Amino acid sequence: MAIDQNVEELLIMGDSDLIIRQAQGEWETRDVKLIPYKKHVEDLSKRFKSIEFKYIPRCHNELADALATLASMLPYPGNAHIDPLEIQIRERHGYCNTIEAAPNTQPWFGLEAHGLRQPKE
């Protein structure tokens, strides 16, 4: 996809220190199943002006975990096109952006549902 869009500089982030270090050439790839992938990455890397691999520990990558969970819950027919997600990074968590509302004085279990009334003050 990046090649098709004429991207010249690429930053690849991953949560596997082993894979990132192998892709950077710092560590040798010994697993027979991974060697063709390593070769493919090397071939693709030549098509970019610059390419950087960055390791992000899993505990600091909540977005990847959330997307992986979401992806595992959705059925995906092989021939369907899925539009890319647009993700915006905010300065603070979403719950901080909620609208202020008057507090609900009713208990969570709903007194009216049990034929009871809230005492008058």
PDB file of C-alpha atoms in Angstrom:
ATOM      1  CA  MET A   1       0.000   0.000   0.000  1.00  0.00           C
ATOM      2  CA  ALA A   2       2.793   2.456   0.890  1.00  0.00           C
ATOM      3  CA  ILE A   3       4.582   1.646  -2.360  1.00  0.00           C
ATOM      4  CA  ASP A   4       1.395   2.210  -4.379  1.00  0.00           C
ATOM      5  CA  GLN A   5       1.029   5.657  -2.775  1.00  0.00           C
ATOM      6  CA  ASN A   6       4.635   6.644  -3.569  1.00  0.00           C
ATOM      7  CA  VAL A   7       5.635   6.920   0.081  1.00  0.00           C
ATOM      8  CA  GLU A   8       9.350   7.677   0.346  1.00  0.00           C
ATOM      9  CA  GLU A   9       9.902   7.550   4.117  1.00  0.00           C
ATOM     10  CA  LEU A  10       8.377   4.788   6.195  1.00  0.00           C
ATOM     11  CA  LEU A  11       8.155   4.219   9.941  1.00  0.00           C
ATOM     12  CA  ILE A  12       7.193   0.684  10.944  1.00  0.00           C
ATOM     13  CA  MET A  13       6.238   0.129  14.575  1.00  0.00           C
ATOM     14  CA  GLY A  14       5.895  -3.301  16.123  1.00  0.00           C
ATOM     15  CA  ASP A  15       5.473  -4.928  19.515  1.00  0.00           C
ATOM     16  CA  SER A  16       7.879  -7.816  18.911  1.00  0.00           C
ATOM     17  CA  ASP A  17      11.412  -6.816  19.867  1.00  0.00           C
ATOM     18  CA  LEU A  18      12.727  -9.949  18.144  1.00  0.00           C
ATOM     19  CA  ILE A  19      11.063  -9.188  14.799  1.00  0.00           C
ATOM     20  CA  ILE A  20      12.026  -5.500  14.878  1.00  0.00           C
ATOM     21  CA  ARG A  21      15.684  -6.310  15.621  1.00  0.00           C
ATOM     22  CA  GLN A  22      15.727  -8.969  12.893  1.00  0.00           C
ATOM     23  CA  ALA A  23      14.206  -6.530  10.385  1.00  0.00           C
ATOM     24  CA  GLN A  24      16.850  -3.942  11.294  1.00  0.00           C
ATOM     25  CA  GLY A  25      19.565  -6.532  10.764  1.00  0.00           C
ATOM     26  CA  GLU A  26      20.718  -6.349  14.390  1.00  0.00           C
ATOM     27  CA  TRP A  27      19.846  -9.981  15.036  1.00  0.00           C
ATOM     28  CA  GLU A  28      20.069 -12.990  12.764  1.00  0.00           C
ATOM     29  CA  THR A  29      16.882 -14.663  11.547  1.00  0.00           C
ATOM     30  CA  ARG A  30      17.257 -18.372  12.219  1.00  0.00           C
ATOM     31  CA  ASP A  31      13.684 -19.641  12.091  1.00  0.00           C
ATOM     32  CA  VAL A  32      13.267 -21.335   8.709  1.00  0.00           C
ATOM     33  CA  LYS A  33       9.674 -20.112   8.449  1.00  0.00           C
ATOM     34  CA  LEU A  34      10.700 -16.467   8.950  1.00  0.00           C
ATOM     35  CA  ILE A  35      13.631 -16.337   6.519  1.00  0.00           C
ATOM     36  CA  PRO A  36      11.453 -15.768   3.389  1.00  0.00           C
ATOM     37  CA  TYR A  37       9.630 -12.947   5.190  1.00  0.00           C
ATOM     38  CA  LYS A  38      12.942 -11.352   6.193  1.00  0.00           C
ATOM     39  CA  LYS A  39      14.113 -11.518   2.568  1.00  0.00           C
ATOM     40  CA  HIS A  40      10.829  -9.969   1.394  1.00  0.00           C
ATOM     41  CA  VAL A  41      11.203  -7.118   3.902  1.00  0.00           C
ATOM     42  CA  GLU A  42      14.763  -6.507   2.666  1.00  0.00           C
ATOM     43  CA  ASP A  43      13.554  -6.374  -0.952  1.00  0.00           C
ATOM     44  CA  LEU A  44      10.711  -4.003  -0.100  1.00  0.00           C
ATOM     45  CA  SER A  45      13.011  -1.783   1.984  1.00  0.00           C
ATOM     46  CA  LYS A  46      15.043  -0.972  -1.122  1.00  0.00           C
ATOM     47  CA  ARG A  47      11.990   0.739  -2.626  1.00  0.00           C
ATOM     48  CA  PHE A  48      11.971   3.500   0.016  1.00  0.00           C
ATOM     49  CA  LYS A  49      14.286   6.454   0.480  1.00  0.00           C
ATOM     50  CA  SER A  50      14.369   5.729   4.221  1.00  0.00           C
ATOM     51  CA  ILE A  51      12.757   3.112   6.411  1.00  0.00           C
ATOM     52  CA  GLU A  52      12.812   2.941  10.205  1.00  0.00           C
ATOM     53  CA  PHE A  53      11.702   0.140  12.494  1.00  0.00           C
ATOM     54  CA  LYS A  54      10.625   1.072  16.011  1.00  0.00           C
ATOM     55  CA  TYR A  55       9.874  -1.283  18.885  1.00  0.00           C
ATOM     56  CA  ILE A  56       6.930  -0.361  21.086  1.00  0.00           C
ATOM     57  CA  PRO A  57       6.449  -2.511  24.191  1.00  0.00           C
ATOM     58  CA  ARG A  58       3.029  -4.102  24.328  1.00  0.00           C
ATOM     59  CA  CYS A  59       2.185  -2.381  27.603  1.00  0.00           C
ATOM     60  CA  HIS A  60       2.568   0.985  25.801  1.00  0.00           C
ATOM     61  CA  ASN A  61       0.554   0.010  22.761  1.00  0.00           C
ATOM     62  CA  GLU A  62      -3.060   0.016  23.893  1.00  0.00           C
ATOM     63  CA  LEU A  63      -4.266   1.010  20.423  1.00  0.00           C
ATOM     64  CA  ALA A  64      -2.833  -2.120  18.811  1.00  0.00           C
ATOM     65  CA  ASP A  65      -4.465  -4.299  21.450  1.00  0.00           C
ATOM     66  CA  ALA A  66      -7.812  -2.561  20.952  1.00  0.00           C
ATOM     67  CA  LEU A  67      -7.621  -2.907  17.153  1.00  0.00           C
ATOM     68  CA  ALA A  68      -6.602  -6.566  17.407  1.00  0.00           C
ATOM     69  CA  THR A  69      -9.540  -7.242  19.711  1.00  0.00           C
ATOM     70  CA  LEU A  70     -11.908  -5.426  17.360  1.00  0.00           C
ATOM     71  CA  ALA A  71     -10.563  -7.294  14.327  1.00  0.00           C
ATOM     72  CA  SER A  72     -11.016 -10.644  16.026  1.00  0.00           C
ATOM     73  CA  MET A  73     -14.705  -9.875  16.627  1.00  0.00           C
ATOM     74  CA  LEU A  74     -15.614  -8.930  13.045  1.00  0.00           C
ATOM     75  CA  PRO A  75     -16.386 -11.437  10.303  1.00  0.00           C
ATOM     76  CA  TYR A  76     -14.287 -10.784   7.218  1.00  0.00           C
ATOM     77  CA  PRO A  77     -15.294 -12.237   3.867  1.00  0.00           C
ATOM     78  CA  GLY A  78     -12.163 -12.694   1.769  1.00  0.00           C
ATOM     79  CA  ASN A  79     -13.299 -10.612  -1.204  1.00  0.00           C
ATOM     80  CA  ALA A  80     -14.656  -7.604   0.717  1.00  0.00           C
ATOM     81  CA  HIS A  81     -12.961  -4.195   0.709  1.00  0.00           C
ATOM     82  CA  ILE A  82     -12.485  -2.601   4.106  1.00  0.00           C
ATOM     83  CA  ASP A  83     -11.847   1.142   4.196  1.00  0.00           C
ATOM     84  CA  PRO A  84      -8.912   2.276   6.332  1.00  0.00           C
ATOM     85  CA  LEU A  85      -9.652   3.602   9.797  1.00  0.00           C
ATOM     86  CA  GLU A  86      -9.033   7.257  10.494  1.00  0.00           C
ATOM     87  CA  ILE A  87      -7.489   7.541  13.939  1.00  0.00           C
ATOM     88  CA  GLN A  88      -7.017  10.835  15.731  1.00  0.00           C
ATOM     89  CA  ILE A  89      -4.722  11.243  18.703  1.00  0.00           C
ATOM     90  CA  ARG A  90      -6.221  13.424  21.406  1.00  0.00           C
ATOM     91  CA  GLU A  91      -4.492  15.324  24.175  1.00  0.00           C
ATOM     92  CA  ARG A  92      -6.662  13.646  26.809  1.00  0.00           C
ATOM     93  CA  HIS A  93      -8.817  10.548  27.201  1.00  0.00           C
ATOM     94  CA  GLY A  94     -12.280  10.468  25.641  1.00  0.00           C
ATOM     95  CA  TYR A  95     -14.099  10.346  28.945  1.00  0.00           C
ATOM     96  CA  CYS A  96     -12.614  13.772  29.743  1.00  0.00           C
ATOM     97  CA  ASN A  97     -14.516  15.200  26.774  1.00  0.00           C
ATOM     98  CA  THR A  98     -17.947  14.162  28.022  1.00  0.00           C
ATOM     99  CA  ILE A  99     -20.697  16.708  28.473  1.00  0.00           C
ATOM    100  CA  GLU A 100     -21.328  17.887  31.996  1.00  0.00           C
ATOM    101  CA  ALA A 101     -24.813  16.850  33.116  1.00  0.00           C
ATOM    102  CA  ALA A 102     -26.805  17.283  36.278  1.00  0.00           C
ATOM    103  CA  PRO A 103     -26.174  14.382  38.644  1.00  0.00           C
ATOM    104  CA  ASN A 104     -28.790  11.651  38.641  1.00  0.00           C
ATOM    105  CA  THR A 105     -30.209  11.409  42.138  1.00  0.00           C
ATOM    106  CA  GLN A 106     -31.892   8.087  41.426  1.00  0.00           C
ATOM    107  CA  PRO A 107     -30.103   4.939  42.589  1.00  0.00           C
ATOM    108  CA  TRP A 108     -28.904   2.596  39.862  1.00  0.00           C
ATOM    109  CA  PHE A 109     -31.497  -0.072  40.700  1.00  0.00           C
ATOM    110  CA  GLY A 110     -34.466   2.289  40.174  1.00  0.00           C
ATOM    111  CA  LEU A 111     -36.755   2.641  43.191  1.00  0.00           C
ATOM    112  CA  GLU A 112     -39.793   3.287  40.980  1.00  0.00           C
ATOM    113  CA  ALA A 113     -39.347  -0.065  39.290  1.00  0.00           C
ATOM    114  CA  HIS A 114     -39.960  -1.696  42.697  1.00  0.00           C
ATOM    115  CA  GLY A 115     -42.918   0.494  43.616  1.00  0.00           C
ATOM    116  CA  LEU A 116     -40.875   2.613  46.038  1.00  0.00           C
ATOM    117  CA  ARG A 117     -40.388   6.357  46.233  1.00  0.00           C
ATOM    118  CA  GLN A 118     -37.364   8.400  47.122  1.00  0.00           C
ATOM    119  CA  PRO A 119     -37.771  10.072  50.515  1.00  0.00           C
ATOM    120  CA  LYS A 120     -38.454  13.824  50.464  1.00  0.00           C
ATOM    121  CA  GLU A 121     -35.927  16.010  52.184  1.00  0.00           C
TER     122      GLU A 121
END
